[in-house]
PDB file of C-alpha atoms and ligand atoms in Angstrom:
ATOM      1  CA  UNK A 139     -11.416  -0.925-100.192  1.00  0.00           C
ATOM      2  CA  UNK A 140     -14.050  -0.742 -97.473  1.00  0.00           C
ATOM      3  CA  UNK A 141     -16.684   0.595-100.288  1.00  0.00           C
ATOM      4  CA  UNK A 142     -16.500  -3.480-101.439  1.00  0.00           C
ATOM      5  CA  UNK A 143     -17.691  -4.421 -97.715  1.00  0.00           C
ATOM      6  CA  UNK A 144     -21.610  -4.493 -96.746  1.00  0.00           C
ATOM      7  CA  UNK A 145     -22.315  -1.503 -94.302  1.00  0.00           C
ATOM      8  CA  UNK A 146     -24.211  -2.118 -91.228  1.00  0.00           C
ATOM      9  CA  UNK A 147     -27.421  -0.302 -90.970  1.00  0.00           C
ATOM     10  CA  UNK A 148     -29.653   0.324 -87.986  1.00  0.00           C
ATOM     11  CA  UNK A 149     -31.920   2.999 -86.696  1.00  0.00           C
ATOM     12  CA  UNK A 150     -29.427   3.783 -83.798  1.00  0.00           C
ATOM     13  CA  UNK A 151     -26.276   3.803 -85.740  1.00  0.00           C
ATOM     14  CA  UNK A 152     -25.498   7.358 -85.615  1.00  0.00           C
ATOM     15  CA  UNK A 153     -22.048   7.217 -87.200  1.00  0.00           C
ATOM     16  CA  UNK A 154     -20.858   4.089 -89.394  1.00  0.00           C
ATOM     17  CA  UNK A 155     -18.862   3.279 -92.184  1.00  0.00           C
ATOM     18  CA  UNK A 156     -21.032   5.232 -94.621  1.00  0.00           C
ATOM     19  CA  UNK A 157     -18.959   8.395 -94.041  1.00  0.00           C
ATOM     20  CA  UNK A 158     -15.413   8.858 -93.155  1.00  0.00           C
ATOM     21  CA  UNK A 159     -15.520   9.860 -89.731  1.00  0.00           C
ATOM     22  CA  UNK A 160     -13.145   9.311 -86.872  1.00  0.00           C
ATOM     23  CA  UNK A 161     -15.075   6.779 -85.075  1.00  0.00           C
ATOM     24  CA  UNK A 162     -18.605   4.876 -84.882  1.00  0.00           C
ATOM     25  CA  UNK A 163     -21.280   6.115 -82.907  1.00  0.00           C
ATOM     26  CA  UNK A 164     -24.132   3.984 -81.557  1.00  0.00           C
ATOM     27  CA  UNK A 165     -27.305   5.394 -79.563  1.00  0.00           C
ATOM     28  CA  UNK A 166     -28.348   3.577 -76.365  1.00  0.00           C
ATOM     29  CA  UNK A 167     -31.056   6.030 -75.332  1.00  0.00           C
ATOM     30  CA  UNK A 168     -32.118   9.656 -75.982  1.00  0.00           C
ATOM     31  CA  UNK A 169     -29.241  11.227 -74.330  1.00  0.00           C
ATOM     32  CA  UNK A 170     -26.754   8.624 -74.563  1.00  0.00           C
ATOM     33  CA  UNK A 171     -24.462   7.295 -77.238  1.00  0.00           C
ATOM     34  CA  UNK A 172     -21.494   5.012 -77.317  1.00  0.00           C
ATOM     35  CA  UNK A 173     -18.542   6.453 -79.418  1.00  0.00           C
ATOM     36  CA  UNK A 174     -15.985   3.494 -80.749  1.00  0.00           C
ATOM     37  CA  UNK A 175     -12.377   3.453 -82.055  1.00  0.00           C
ATOM     38  CA  UNK A 176      -9.448   1.551 -82.404  1.00  0.00           C
ATOM     39  CA  UNK A 177      -5.780   2.630 -83.497  1.00  0.00           C
ATOM     40  CA  UNK A 178      -2.366   0.998 -83.031  1.00  0.00           C
ATOM     41  CA  UNK A 179       1.082   1.200 -84.832  1.00  0.00           C
ATOM     42  CA  UNK A 180       4.728   0.281 -84.545  1.00  0.00           C
ATOM     43  CA  UNK A 181       6.971   2.467 -82.472  1.00  0.00           C
ATOM     44  CA  UNK A 182       7.346   6.240 -82.998  1.00  0.00           C
ATOM     45  CA  UNK A 183       9.833   7.195 -80.453  1.00  0.00           C
ATOM     46  CA  UNK A 184      12.951   5.013 -78.851  1.00  0.00           C
ATOM     47  CA  UNK A 185      11.918   5.169 -75.201  1.00  0.00           C
ATOM     48  CA  UNK A 186       9.064   2.291 -74.514  1.00  0.00           C
ATOM     49  CA  UNK A 187       7.289   4.610 -72.045  1.00  0.00           C
ATOM     50  CA  UNK A 188       6.973   7.657 -74.074  1.00  0.00           C
ATOM     51  CA  UNK A 189       5.837   5.348 -76.791  1.00  0.00           C
ATOM     52  CA  UNK A 190       3.045   3.722 -74.912  1.00  0.00           C
ATOM     53  CA  UNK A 191       1.702   7.116 -73.982  1.00  0.00           C
ATOM     54  CA  UNK A 192       1.891   8.757 -77.703  1.00  0.00           C
ATOM     55  CA  UNK A 193       0.032   5.552 -78.940  1.00  0.00           C
ATOM     56  CA  UNK A 194      -2.725   5.677 -76.157  1.00  0.00           C
ATOM     57  CA  UNK A 195      -2.908   9.526 -76.816  1.00  0.00           C
ATOM     58  CA  UNK A 196      -3.406   8.883 -80.752  1.00  0.00           C
ATOM     59  CA  UNK A 197      -5.885   5.868 -79.950  1.00  0.00           C
ATOM     60  CA  UNK A 198      -8.003   8.509 -77.398  1.00  0.00           C
ATOM     61  CA  UNK A 199      -7.987  11.136 -79.956  1.00  0.00           C
ATOM     62  CA  UNK A 200     -10.402   9.768 -82.255  1.00  0.00           C
ATOM     63  CA  UNK A 201     -13.120  10.105 -79.580  1.00  0.00           C
ATOM     64  CA  UNK A 202     -12.204  13.585 -78.844  1.00  0.00           C
ATOM     65  CA  UNK A 203     -12.658  14.283 -82.557  1.00  0.00           C
ATOM     66  CA  UNK A 204     -16.337  13.371 -82.237  1.00  0.00           C
ATOM     67  CA  UNK A 205     -16.827  15.610 -79.207  1.00  0.00           C
ATOM     68  CA  UNK A 206     -16.946  12.333 -76.965  1.00  0.00           C
ATOM     69  CA  UNK A 207     -15.667  11.490 -73.531  1.00  0.00           C
ATOM     70  CA  UNK A 208     -13.334   8.129 -73.244  1.00  0.00           C
ATOM     71  CA  UNK A 209     -14.735   5.757 -70.762  1.00  0.00           C
ATOM     72  CA  UNK A 210     -12.897   2.475 -71.160  1.00  0.00           C
ATOM     73  CA  UNK A 211     -10.193   0.981 -73.408  1.00  0.00           C
ATOM     74  CA  UNK A 212      -8.583  -2.553 -74.358  1.00  0.00           C
ATOM     75  CA  UNK A 213      -4.999  -2.833 -74.914  1.00  0.00           C
ATOM     76  CA  UNK A 214      -3.590  -4.187 -78.167  1.00  0.00           C
ATOM     77  CA  UNK A 215      -0.487  -5.726 -77.950  1.00  0.00           C
ATOM     78  CA  UNK A 216       1.683  -7.104 -80.915  1.00  0.00           C
ATOM     79  CA  UNK A 217       5.362  -7.968 -79.881  1.00  0.00           C
ATOM     80  CA  UNK A 218       8.307  -9.759 -80.948  1.00  0.00           C
ATOM     81  CA  UNK A 219       9.493 -12.202 -78.138  1.00  0.00           C
ATOM     82  CA  UNK A 220      13.336 -11.828 -79.026  1.00  0.00           C
ATOM     83  CA  UNK A 221      13.677  -8.130 -79.495  1.00  0.00           C
ATOM     84  CA  UNK A 222      11.410  -6.863 -77.063  1.00  0.00           C
ATOM     85  CA  UNK A 223      11.921  -7.567 -73.521  1.00  0.00           C
ATOM     86  CA  UNK A 224       9.584  -8.099 -70.652  1.00  0.00           C
ATOM     87  CA  UNK A 225      10.609  -4.669 -68.959  1.00  0.00           C
ATOM     88  CA  UNK A 226      10.109  -2.686 -72.121  1.00  0.00           C
ATOM     89  CA  UNK A 227       6.760  -4.237 -72.696  1.00  0.00           C
ATOM     90  CA  UNK A 228       5.606  -3.351 -69.318  1.00  0.00           C
ATOM     91  CA  UNK A 229       7.168   0.098 -69.972  1.00  0.00           C
ATOM     92  CA  UNK A 230       5.057   0.568 -73.139  1.00  0.00           C
ATOM     93  CA  UNK A 231       2.078  -0.620 -71.387  1.00  0.00           C
ATOM     94  CA  UNK A 232       2.377   1.710 -68.461  1.00  0.00           C
ATOM     95  CA  UNK A 233       2.738   4.337 -70.687  1.00  0.00           C
ATOM     96  CA  UNK A 234      -0.612   3.614 -72.191  1.00  0.00           C
ATOM     97  CA  UNK A 235      -2.176   3.297 -68.926  1.00  0.00           C
ATOM     98  CA  UNK A 236      -0.860   6.531 -67.592  1.00  0.00           C
ATOM     99  CA  UNK A 237      -2.171   8.497 -70.467  1.00  0.00           C
ATOM    100  CA  UNK A 238      -5.621   6.533 -70.400  1.00  0.00           C
ATOM    101  CA  UNK A 239      -5.864   7.573 -66.805  1.00  0.00           C
ATOM    102  CA  UNK A 240      -4.956  11.168 -67.431  1.00  0.00           C
ATOM    103  CA  UNK A 241      -7.900  11.006 -69.979  1.00  0.00           C
ATOM    104  CA  UNK A 242     -10.081   9.529 -67.349  1.00  0.00           C
ATOM    105  CA  UNK A 243     -10.301   6.529 -69.067  1.00  0.00           C
ATOM    106  CA  UNK A 244     -10.016   2.851 -67.515  1.00  0.00           C
ATOM    107  CA  UNK A 245      -8.117   0.158 -69.126  1.00  0.00           C
ATOM    108  CA  UNK A 246     -10.057  -2.996 -68.453  1.00  0.00           C
ATOM    109  CA  UNK A 247      -8.345  -5.755 -70.583  1.00  0.00           C
ATOM    110  CA  UNK A 248      -6.847  -6.346 -73.899  1.00  0.00           C
ATOM    111  CA  UNK A 249      -5.237  -8.998 -75.982  1.00  0.00           C
ATOM    112  CA  UNK A 250      -1.543  -9.908 -77.035  1.00  0.00           C
ATOM    113  CA  UNK A 251      -0.224 -11.827 -79.986  1.00  0.00           C
ATOM    114  CA  UNK A 252       3.471 -12.448 -81.226  1.00  0.00           C
ATOM    115  CA  UNK A 253       4.376 -10.551 -84.323  1.00  0.00           C
ATOM    116  CA  UNK A 254       7.602  -9.764 -86.269  1.00  0.00           C
ATOM    117  CA  UNK A 255       7.159  -6.147 -85.206  1.00  0.00           C
ATOM    118  CA  UNK A 256       6.085  -4.473 -82.122  1.00  0.00           C
ATOM    119  CA  UNK A 257       2.872  -2.809 -82.100  1.00  0.00           C
ATOM    120  CA  UNK A 258       0.702  -1.453 -79.538  1.00  0.00           C
ATOM    121  CA  UNK A 259      -2.469   0.908 -79.127  1.00  0.00           C
ATOM    122  CA  UNK A 260      -6.069   0.930 -77.691  1.00  0.00           C
ATOM    123  CA  UNK A 261      -9.596   0.191 -78.483  1.00  0.00           C
ATOM    124  CA  UNK A 262     -11.416   3.144 -76.943  1.00  0.00           C
ATOM    125  CA  UNK A 263     -15.457   3.271 -75.850  1.00  0.00           C
ATOM    126  CA  UNK A 264     -16.719   6.579 -75.084  1.00  0.00           C
ATOM    127  CA  UNK A 265     -19.862   8.395 -74.371  1.00  0.00           C
ATOM    128  CA  UNK A 266     -21.564  11.005 -76.310  1.00  0.00           C
ATOM    129  CA  UNK A 267     -24.962  12.977 -76.249  1.00  0.00           C
ATOM    130  CA  UNK A 268     -26.764  11.679 -79.434  1.00  0.00           C
ATOM    131  CA  UNK A 269     -27.434  15.337 -80.571  1.00  0.00           C
ATOM    132  CA  UNK A 270     -23.773  16.807 -79.734  1.00  0.00           C
ATOM    133  CA  UNK A 271     -21.690  14.746 -82.070  1.00  0.00           C
ATOM    134  CA  UNK A 272     -18.993  16.199 -84.161  1.00  0.00           C
ATOM    135  CA  UNK A 273     -18.775  14.662 -87.458  1.00  0.00           C
ATOM    136  CA  UNK A 274     -16.792  15.582 -90.761  1.00  0.00           C
ATOM    137  CA  UNK A 275     -19.717  16.180 -92.813  1.00  0.00           C
ATOM    138  CA  UNK A 276     -21.125  19.604 -91.368  1.00  0.00           C
ATOM    139  CA  UNK A 277     -18.736  22.304 -92.347  1.00  0.00           C
ATOM    140  CA  UNK A 278     -20.439  25.245 -93.522  1.00  0.00           C
ATOM    141  CA  UNK A 279     -19.607  27.944 -96.153  1.00  0.00           C
ATOM    142  CA  UNK A 280     -18.663  30.984 -93.949  1.00  0.00           C
ATOM    143  CA  UNK A 281     -16.904  28.731 -91.227  1.00  0.00           C
ATOM    144  CA  UNK A 282     -13.240  29.403 -90.097  1.00  0.00           C
ATOM    145  CA  UNK A 283     -11.060  26.429 -89.552  1.00  0.00           C
ATOM    146  CA  UNK A 284      -8.970  26.069 -86.587  1.00  0.00           C
ATOM    147  CA  UNK A 285      -6.010  23.498 -86.103  1.00  0.00           C
ATOM    148  CA  UNK A 286      -4.774  22.949 -82.592  1.00  0.00           C
ATOM    149  CA  UNK A 287      -1.427  21.417 -82.706  1.00  0.00           C
ATOM    150  CA  UNK A 288       1.895  22.296 -85.220  1.00  0.00           C
ATOM    151  CA  UNK A 289       2.409  19.990 -88.006  1.00  0.00           C
ATOM    152  CA  UNK A 290       5.638  17.908 -88.732  1.00  0.00           C
ATOM    153  CA  UNK A 291       5.430  14.860 -86.720  1.00  0.00           C
ATOM    154  CA  UNK A 292       6.350  12.398 -89.474  1.00  0.00           C
ATOM    155  CA  UNK A 293       9.018  14.622 -90.929  1.00  0.00           C
ATOM    156  CA  UNK A 294      10.578  15.176 -87.492  1.00  0.00           C
ATOM    157  CA  UNK A 295      10.413  11.535 -86.493  1.00  0.00           C
ATOM    158  CA  UNK A 296      12.005  10.101 -89.605  1.00  0.00           C
ATOM    159  CA  UNK A 297      14.956  12.458 -89.197  1.00  0.00           C
ATOM    160  CA  UNK A 298      15.157  11.196 -85.566  1.00  0.00           C
ATOM    161  CA  UNK A 299      15.535   7.947 -86.523  1.00  0.00           C
ATOM    162  CA  UNK A 300      17.832   8.281 -89.515  1.00  0.00           C
ATOM    163  CA  UNK A 301      20.254  11.062 -88.051  1.00  0.00           C
ATOM    164  CA  UNK A 302      20.390  13.657 -85.180  1.00  0.00           C
ATOM    165  CA  UNK A 303      18.030  16.510 -84.692  1.00  0.00           C
ATOM    166  CA  UNK A 304      18.112  19.088 -81.882  1.00  0.00           C
ATOM    167  CA  UNK A 305      17.044  17.864 -78.445  1.00  0.00           C
ATOM    168  CA  UNK A 306      14.613  20.775 -78.154  1.00  0.00           C
ATOM    169  CA  UNK A 307      13.192  20.138 -81.593  1.00  0.00           C
ATOM    170  CA  UNK A 308      12.528  16.216 -80.373  1.00  0.00           C
ATOM    171  CA  UNK A 309      11.221  17.277 -77.200  1.00  0.00           C
ATOM    172  CA  UNK A 310       8.972  19.884 -78.566  1.00  0.00           C
ATOM    173  CA  UNK A 311       7.269  17.326 -80.932  1.00  0.00           C
ATOM    174  CA  UNK A 312       7.393  14.649 -78.256  1.00  0.00           C
ATOM    175  CA  UNK A 313       5.461  16.802 -76.075  1.00  0.00           C
ATOM    176  CA  UNK A 314       3.020  17.672 -78.865  1.00  0.00           C
ATOM    177  CA  UNK A 315       2.173  13.996 -79.651  1.00  0.00           C
ATOM    178  CA  UNK A 316       1.784  13.198 -75.611  1.00  0.00           C
ATOM    179  CA  UNK A 317      -0.658  15.893 -75.283  1.00  0.00           C
ATOM    180  CA  UNK A 318      -4.435  14.893 -75.246  1.00  0.00           C
ATOM    181  CA  UNK A 319      -6.871  16.750 -77.498  1.00  0.00           C
ATOM    182  CA  UNK A 320      -9.363  16.731 -74.633  1.00  0.00           C
ATOM    183  CA  UNK A 321      -9.239  20.530 -73.893  1.00  0.00           C
ATOM    184  CA  UNK A 322      -9.809  21.352 -78.079  1.00  0.00           C
ATOM    185  CA  UNK A 323     -12.647  18.677 -77.772  1.00  0.00           C
ATOM    186  CA  UNK A 324     -14.538  20.363 -74.956  1.00  0.00           C
ATOM    187  CA  UNK A 325     -14.228  23.675 -76.175  1.00  0.00           C
ATOM    188  CA  UNK A 326     -15.067  22.868 -79.668  1.00  0.00           C
ATOM    189  CA  UNK A 327     -18.283  21.308 -78.472  1.00  0.00           C
ATOM    190  CA  UNK A 328     -19.010  24.365 -75.920  1.00  0.00           C
ATOM    191  CA  UNK A 329     -18.639  26.986 -78.733  1.00  0.00           C
ATOM    192  CA  UNK A 330     -21.107  24.865 -81.149  1.00  0.00           C
ATOM    193  CA  UNK A 331     -18.304  23.755 -83.828  1.00  0.00           C
ATOM    194  CA  UNK A 332     -19.835  22.394 -86.806  1.00  0.00           C
ATOM    195  CA  UNK A 333     -17.212  19.607 -87.749  1.00  0.00           C
ATOM    196  CA  UNK A 334     -14.059  18.213 -86.380  1.00  0.00           C
ATOM    197  CA  UNK A 335     -11.681  15.752 -87.199  1.00  0.00           C
ATOM    198  CA  UNK A 336      -8.319  14.947 -85.917  1.00  0.00           C
ATOM    199  CA  UNK A 337      -5.078  15.172 -88.197  1.00  0.00           C
ATOM    200  CA  UNK A 338      -3.338  11.793 -88.182  1.00  0.00           C
ATOM    201  CA  UNK A 339      -1.695   9.466 -91.313  1.00  0.00           C
ATOM    202  CA  UNK A 340      -3.682  11.158 -94.353  1.00  0.00           C
ATOM    203  CA  UNK A 341      -1.821  14.624 -93.316  1.00  0.00           C
ATOM    204  CA  UNK A 342      -3.579  17.991 -92.873  1.00  0.00           C
ATOM    205  CA  UNK A 343      -4.163  18.191 -96.652  1.00  0.00           C
ATOM    206  CA  UNK A 344      -5.947  14.498 -96.658  1.00  0.00           C
ATOM    207  CA  UNK A 345      -8.230  14.906 -93.432  1.00  0.00           C
ATOM    208  CA  UNK A 346      -9.329  18.445 -94.503  1.00  0.00           C
ATOM    209  CA  UNK A 347     -10.099  17.027 -97.773  1.00  0.00           C
ATOM    210  CA  UNK A 348     -11.904  14.456 -96.144  1.00  0.00           C
ATOM    211  CA  UNK A 349     -14.083  16.967 -94.507  1.00  0.00           C
ATOM    212  CA  UNK A 350     -14.778  19.264 -97.594  1.00  0.00           C
ATOM    213  CA  UNK A 351     -15.679  15.970 -99.562  1.00  0.00           C
ATOM    214  CA  UNK A 352     -18.114  14.914 -96.787  1.00  0.00           C
ATOM    215  CA  UNK A 353     -19.510  18.488 -96.145  1.00  0.00           C
ATOM    216  CA  UNK A 354     -19.672  19.331-100.006  1.00  0.00           C
ATOM    217  CA  UNK A 355     -17.843  22.519 -99.249  1.00  0.00           C
ATOM    218  CA  UNK A 356     -14.477  24.154-100.487  1.00  0.00           C
ATOM    219  CA  UNK A 357     -11.583  24.861 -98.274  1.00  0.00           C
ATOM    220  CA  UNK A 358      -9.211  27.538 -98.546  1.00  0.00           C
ATOM    221  CA  UNK A 359      -6.026  27.287 -96.342  1.00  0.00           C
ATOM    222  CA  UNK A 360      -3.590  30.116 -95.519  1.00  0.00           C
ATOM    223  CA  UNK A 361      -0.159  28.498 -95.730  1.00  0.00           C
ATOM    224  CA  UNK A 362       1.489  31.140 -93.300  1.00  0.00           C
ATOM    225  CA  UNK A 363      -0.680  31.036 -90.752  1.00  0.00           C
ATOM    226  CA  UNK A 364      -0.555  27.021 -90.172  1.00  0.00           C
ATOM    227  CA  UNK A 365       1.558  25.998 -87.378  1.00  0.00           C
ATOM    228  CA  UNK A 366       4.620  24.051 -87.725  1.00  0.00           C
ATOM    229  CA  UNK A 367       7.199  22.586 -85.633  1.00  0.00           C
ATOM    230  CA  UNK A 368      10.287  25.148 -86.310  1.00  0.00           C
ATOM    231  CA  UNK A 369      12.959  23.368 -88.472  1.00  0.00           C
ATOM    232  CA  UNK A 370      10.607  21.067 -90.173  1.00  0.00           C
ATOM    233  CA  UNK A 371      10.878  22.886 -93.428  1.00  0.00           C
ATOM    234  CA  UNK A 372      14.716  22.428 -93.129  1.00  0.00           C
ATOM    235  CA  UNK A 373      14.424  18.532 -92.541  1.00  0.00           C
ATOM    236  CA  UNK A 374      11.871  18.202 -95.485  1.00  0.00           C
ATOM    237  CA  UNK A 375      14.368  19.971 -97.671  1.00  0.00           C
ATOM    238  CA  UNK A 376      17.242  17.318 -96.409  1.00  0.00           C
ATOM    239  CA  UNK A 377      14.853  14.470 -97.890  1.00  0.00           C
ATOM    240  CA  UNK A 378      13.252  13.691 -94.477  1.00  0.00           C
ATOM    241  CA  UNK A 379      10.079  12.327 -95.675  1.00  0.00           C
ATOM    242  CA  UNK A 380       7.988   9.496 -94.704  1.00  0.00           C
ATOM    243  CA  UNK A 381       6.280   6.891 -97.188  1.00  0.00           C
ATOM    244  CA  UNK A 382       3.069   8.708 -96.538  1.00  0.00           C
ATOM    245  CA  UNK A 383       4.118  11.938 -98.376  1.00  0.00           C
ATOM    246  CA  UNK A 384       3.793  10.016-101.804  1.00  0.00           C
ATOM    247  CA  UNK A 385       0.714   7.910-100.761  1.00  0.00           C
ATOM    248  CA  UNK A 386      -1.040  11.344 -99.691  1.00  0.00           C
ATOM    249  CA  UNK A 387       0.184  13.099-102.927  1.00  0.00           C
ATOM    250  CA  UNK A 388      -1.580  10.118-104.882  1.00  0.00           C
ATOM    251  CA  UNK A 389      -4.678  10.073-102.964  1.00  0.00           C
ATOM    252  CA  UNK A 390      -5.174  13.653-103.059  1.00  0.00           C
ATOM    253  CA  UNK A 391      -4.437  14.285-106.766  1.00  0.00           C
ATOM    254  CA  UNK A 392      -6.743  16.459-108.874  1.00  0.00           C
ATOM    255  CA  UNK A 393      -8.434  17.978-105.388  1.00  0.00           C
ATOM    256  CA  UNK A 394      -5.708  20.466-104.094  1.00  0.00           C
ATOM    257  CA  UNK A 395      -4.710  23.848-105.694  1.00  0.00           C
ATOM    258  CA  UNK A 396      -1.694  25.348-104.521  1.00  0.00           C
ATOM    259  CA  UNK A 397      -0.585  29.136-104.737  1.00  0.00           C
ATOM    260  CA  UNK A 398       2.315  28.827-107.293  1.00  0.00           C
ATOM    261  CA  UNK A 399       4.818  30.970-105.231  1.00  0.00           C
ATOM    262  CA  UNK A 400       4.553  28.344-102.017  1.00  0.00           C
ATOM    263  CA  UNK A 401       7.683  26.790-100.836  1.00  0.00           C
ATOM    264  CA  UNK A 402       8.074  23.193-101.778  1.00  0.00           C
ATOM    265  CA  UNK A 403       9.060  22.400 -98.558  1.00  0.00           C
ATOM    266  CA  UNK A 404       5.921  23.760 -96.570  1.00  0.00           C
ATOM    267  CA  UNK A 405       3.950  21.653 -99.122  1.00  0.00           C
ATOM    268  CA  UNK A 406       5.815  18.621 -98.175  1.00  0.00           C
ATOM    269  CA  UNK A 407       4.875  19.337 -94.494  1.00  0.00           C
ATOM    270  CA  UNK A 408       1.239  19.930 -95.350  1.00  0.00           C
ATOM    271  CA  UNK A 409       1.429  16.309 -96.666  1.00  0.00           C
ATOM    272  CA  UNK A 410       3.286  14.865 -94.005  1.00  0.00           C
ATOM    273  CA  UNK A 411       1.464  12.058 -91.850  1.00  0.00           C
ATOM    274  CA  UNK A 412       0.833  13.094 -88.177  1.00  0.00           C
ATOM    275  CA  UNK A 413       0.964  10.762 -85.160  1.00  0.00           C
ATOM    276  CA  UNK A 414      -1.376  12.249 -82.382  1.00  0.00           C
ATOM    277  CA  UNK A 415      -1.797  15.490 -84.360  1.00  0.00           C
ATOM    278  CA  UNK A 416      -4.381  18.219 -83.471  1.00  0.00           C
ATOM    279  CA  UNK A 417      -8.172  18.840 -84.016  1.00  0.00           C
ATOM    280  CA  UNK A 418      -9.349  20.361 -87.368  1.00  0.00           C
ATOM    281  CA  UNK A 419     -12.382  22.279 -86.405  1.00  0.00           C
ATOM    282  CA  UNK A 420     -15.120  23.816 -88.578  1.00  0.00           C
ATOM    283  CA  UNK A 421     -16.862  26.612 -86.640  1.00  0.00           C
ATOM    284  CA  UNK A 422     -18.781  29.944 -87.665  1.00  0.00           C
ATOM    285  CA  UNK A 423     -16.449  32.869 -88.214  1.00  0.00           C
ATOM    286  CA  UNK A 424     -18.299  34.971 -85.461  1.00  0.00           C
ATOM    287  CA  UNK A 425     -16.924  32.877 -82.597  1.00  0.00           C
ATOM    288  CA  UNK A 426     -13.561  31.435 -84.271  1.00  0.00           C
ATOM    289  CA  UNK A 427     -11.558  33.987 -82.505  1.00  0.00           C
ATOM    290  CA  UNK A 428     -13.138  33.551 -78.944  1.00  0.00           C
ATOM    291  CA  UNK A 429     -12.454  30.026 -79.412  1.00  0.00           C
ATOM    292  CA  UNK A 430      -8.947  30.174 -80.322  1.00  0.00           C
ATOM    293  CA  UNK A 431      -8.266  32.755 -77.413  1.00  0.00           C
ATOM    294  CA  UNK A 432     -10.082  30.206 -75.161  1.00  0.00           C
ATOM    295  CA  UNK A 433      -8.050  27.584 -76.236  1.00  0.00           C
ATOM    296  CA  UNK A 434      -4.873  29.406 -75.807  1.00  0.00           C
ATOM    297  CA  UNK A 435      -5.696  30.443 -72.431  1.00  0.00           C
ATOM    298  CA  UNK A 436      -6.504  26.941 -71.333  1.00  0.00           C
ATOM    299  CA  UNK A 437      -3.015  25.815 -72.421  1.00  0.00           C
ATOM    300  CA  UNK A 438      -3.554  24.730 -76.432  1.00  0.00           C
ATOM    301  CA  UNK A 439      -0.937  27.404 -77.293  1.00  0.00           C
ATOM    302  CA  UNK A 440      -0.610  26.902 -80.764  1.00  0.00           C
ATOM    303  CA  UNK A 441      -4.177  26.941 -81.726  1.00  0.00           C
ATOM    304  CA  UNK A 442      -4.767  28.986 -84.722  1.00  0.00           C
ATOM    305  CA  UNK A 443      -7.284  30.236 -87.612  1.00  0.00           C
ATOM    306  CA  UNK A 444      -5.795  28.564 -90.808  1.00  0.00           C
ATOM    307  CA  UNK A 445      -8.514  28.666 -93.349  1.00  0.00           C
ATOM    308  CA  UNK A 446     -11.942  29.187 -94.229  1.00  0.00           C
ATOM    309  CA  UNK A 447     -14.882  27.390 -95.734  1.00  0.00           C
ATOM    310  CA  UNK A 448     -16.197  28.211 -99.351  1.00  0.00           C
ATOM    311  CA  UNK A 449     -19.291  27.343-101.184  1.00  0.00           C
ATOM    312  CA  UNK A 450     -17.255  27.696-104.384  1.00  0.00           C
ATOM    313  CA  UNK A 451     -14.653  24.922-105.501  1.00  0.00           C
ATOM    314  CA  UNK A 452     -16.815  22.154-103.549  1.00  0.00           C
ATOM    315  CA  UNK A 453     -14.706  19.274-102.477  1.00  0.00           C
ATOM    316  CA  UNK A 454     -11.116  20.625-103.411  1.00  0.00           C
ATOM    317  CA  UNK A 455      -8.645  22.476-101.174  1.00  0.00           C
ATOM    318  CA  UNK A 456      -6.969  25.585-102.051  1.00  0.00           C
ATOM    319  CA  UNK A 457      -3.773  26.473-100.317  1.00  0.00           C
ATOM    320  CA  UNK A 458      -2.966  30.399-100.533  1.00  0.00           C
ATOM    321  CA  UNK A 459      -0.301  31.970 -99.271  1.00  0.00           C
ATOM    322  CA  UNK A 460      -1.865  34.074 -96.470  1.00  0.00           C
TER     323      UNK A 460
HETATM  324 CO1   CO B 656      -9.137  10.609 -86.666  1.00  0.00          CO
HETATM  325 CO1   CO B 657      -7.716   6.936 -86.054  1.00  0.00          CO
HETATM  326 CO1   CO B 658     -15.149  13.931 -86.427  1.00  0.00          CO
END
């Protein structure tokens, strides 16, 4: 749809709508550029404070996916007056405020409107060095692909809304959605990553394909190495899928190749839309192990190499077993 819109063009517009990237980047001087992004969504968990914090972590993530540092943010609030009380609304905003503060980002204002359904998120402004931007279009053949968080938030939160899931799994998924991608981003920049994006609504497969397409390379993913929340495949088997499962399949038709022996439940997890997912980092295979070791040492415990970049099968994703 965006292809029908006119595209802004300016010598200082470093990343705009011409590529599918996580945020826009505008150069202010030789060593300083602005990173700008916005994201908001309907409640994903019951607890208002946690919802606000997850929505903020998710919005901040697009700045991290570019290798940037968040500075300021604006609240975006749509709320139904009848069903969401003033206290709940305050709790949501407090969650967002605290998460932004953890990121060193100041909330400096915002806007609210009445709406049928609650929605909350942030418009975030960050800074970045114009020569250190992690775009999606520079993955290189021979690179290793690193993923920093497990998959399955869509399936697990759907199961949570519709039935009962173990407390332990719910806590695990919530903690993961609350985690900022700040350390992963800093280390990706430090180790000289070639490309980076965060995994959100288009699932691992969708975001991976976006990067392969923009970079004009092929990706091979090792299914058994991909971190997944324990129990997610069982929930997929029971049918706890989001609408995104279907739309992601339609969107990606023709670009994916799966090993015939892969479990269909695992494939469902790979198509699962994520909220506040991890970073997918394309980095020289010579330093990828070192990056993963350092990520784990700094608390990004689930970071793993999940695939490689190839010259062959350009703009296609091949999922093998191991
Ligand atoms: Co993104
Ligand atoms: Co986004
Ligand atoms: Co990026």
